[in-house]
Amino acid sequence: MRALRALDYEVSFAAAGIIPCGAPYYSCVEDVLCRQARSFDLVYLHRGGNADKYLALARTHQTKQRLVYSV
């Protein structure tokens, strides 16, 4: 996240099991991706399991962003 901030991205963080983008505003990662449709410049998916769960949803609702995947 620091590296992305250094590249001048504004970084929001939503992860399975951690809820910084959470209650009372968001209930889960899916909720963040859907309700913030087309608002992010970049979606970073960390680890294969998360990419499997959220890639299609990110592509559907975050149509103008870059998708970054990392182990």
PDB file of C-alpha atoms in Angstrom, residues 21-63:
ATOM      1  CA  CYS A  21     -14.088  -0.515   4.934  1.00  0.00           C
ATOM      2  CA  GLY A  22     -16.652  -1.996   7.233  1.00  0.00           C
ATOM      3  CA  ALA A  23     -19.501  -1.616   9.629  1.00  0.00           C
ATOM      4  CA  PRO A  24     -21.682   0.239   9.700  1.00  0.00           C
ATOM      5  CA  TYR A  25     -21.066   1.218   6.075  1.00  0.00           C
ATOM      6  CA  TYR A  26     -20.026  -2.060   4.402  1.00  0.00           C
ATOM      7  CA  SER A  27     -20.772  -5.656   5.312  1.00  0.00           C
ATOM      8  CA  CYS A  28     -18.131  -7.439   3.175  1.00  0.00           C
ATOM      9  CA  VAL A  29     -15.676  -7.115   0.288  1.00  0.00           C
ATOM     10  CA  GLU A  30     -18.460  -7.772  -2.211  1.00  0.00           C
ATOM     11  CA  ASP A  31     -20.430  -4.884  -0.723  1.00  0.00           C
ATOM     12  CA  VAL A  32     -17.452  -2.515  -1.115  1.00  0.00           C
ATOM     13  CA  LEU A  33     -16.871  -3.511  -4.754  1.00  0.00           C
ATOM     14  CA  CYS A  34     -20.567  -3.225  -5.665  1.00  0.00           C
ATOM     15  CA  ARG A  35     -21.477  -0.053  -3.792  1.00  0.00           C
ATOM     16  CA  GLN A  36     -18.310   1.753  -4.868  1.00  0.00           C
ATOM     17  CA  ALA A  37     -18.863   0.807  -8.529  1.00  0.00           C
ATOM     18  CA  ARG A  38     -16.570   2.604 -10.949  1.00  0.00           C
ATOM     19  CA  SER A  39     -14.987   4.664  -8.172  1.00  0.00           C
ATOM     20  CA  PHE A  40     -11.555   3.041  -7.773  1.00  0.00           C
ATOM     21  CA  ASP A  41      -8.568   3.560 -10.042  1.00  0.00           C
ATOM     22  CA  LEU A  42      -6.937   0.313  -8.996  1.00  0.00           C
ATOM     23  CA  VAL A  43      -8.052  -2.928  -7.344  1.00  0.00           C
ATOM     24  CA  TYR A  44      -5.271  -4.973  -5.755  1.00  0.00           C
ATOM     25  CA  LEU A  45      -6.063  -8.653  -5.217  1.00  0.00           C
ATOM     26  CA  HIS A  46      -3.620 -10.465  -2.955  1.00  0.00           C
ATOM     27  CA  ARG A  47      -3.345 -14.262  -3.138  1.00  0.00           C
ATOM     28  CA  GLY A  48      -5.014 -16.735  -5.454  1.00  0.00           C
ATOM     29  CA  GLY A  49      -8.011 -17.456  -3.247  1.00  0.00           C
ATOM     30  CA  ASN A  50      -8.970 -13.790  -3.115  1.00  0.00           C
ATOM     31  CA  ALA A  51      -8.459 -13.387  -6.846  1.00  0.00           C
ATOM     32  CA  ASP A  52     -10.729 -16.390  -7.433  1.00  0.00           C
ATOM     33  CA  LYS A  53     -13.416 -14.920  -5.175  1.00  0.00           C
ATOM     34  CA  TYR A  54     -13.349 -11.282  -6.278  1.00  0.00           C
ATOM     35  CA  LEU A  55     -11.878 -10.943  -9.789  1.00  0.00           C
ATOM     36  CA  ALA A  56     -15.164 -11.341 -11.682  1.00  0.00           C
ATOM     37  CA  LEU A  57     -16.942  -8.969  -9.307  1.00  0.00           C
ATOM     38  CA  ALA A  58     -14.163  -6.391  -9.618  1.00  0.00           C
ATOM     39  CA  ARG A  59     -14.290  -6.596 -13.420  1.00  0.00           C
ATOM     40  CA  THR A  60     -18.067  -6.199 -13.373  1.00  0.00           C
ATOM     41  CA  HIS A  61     -18.312  -3.240 -10.996  1.00  0.00           C
ATOM     42  CA  GLN A  62     -14.914  -1.540 -11.241  1.00  0.00           C
ATOM     43  CA  THR A  63     -14.803  -1.107 -14.996  1.00  0.00           C
TER      44      THR A  63
END
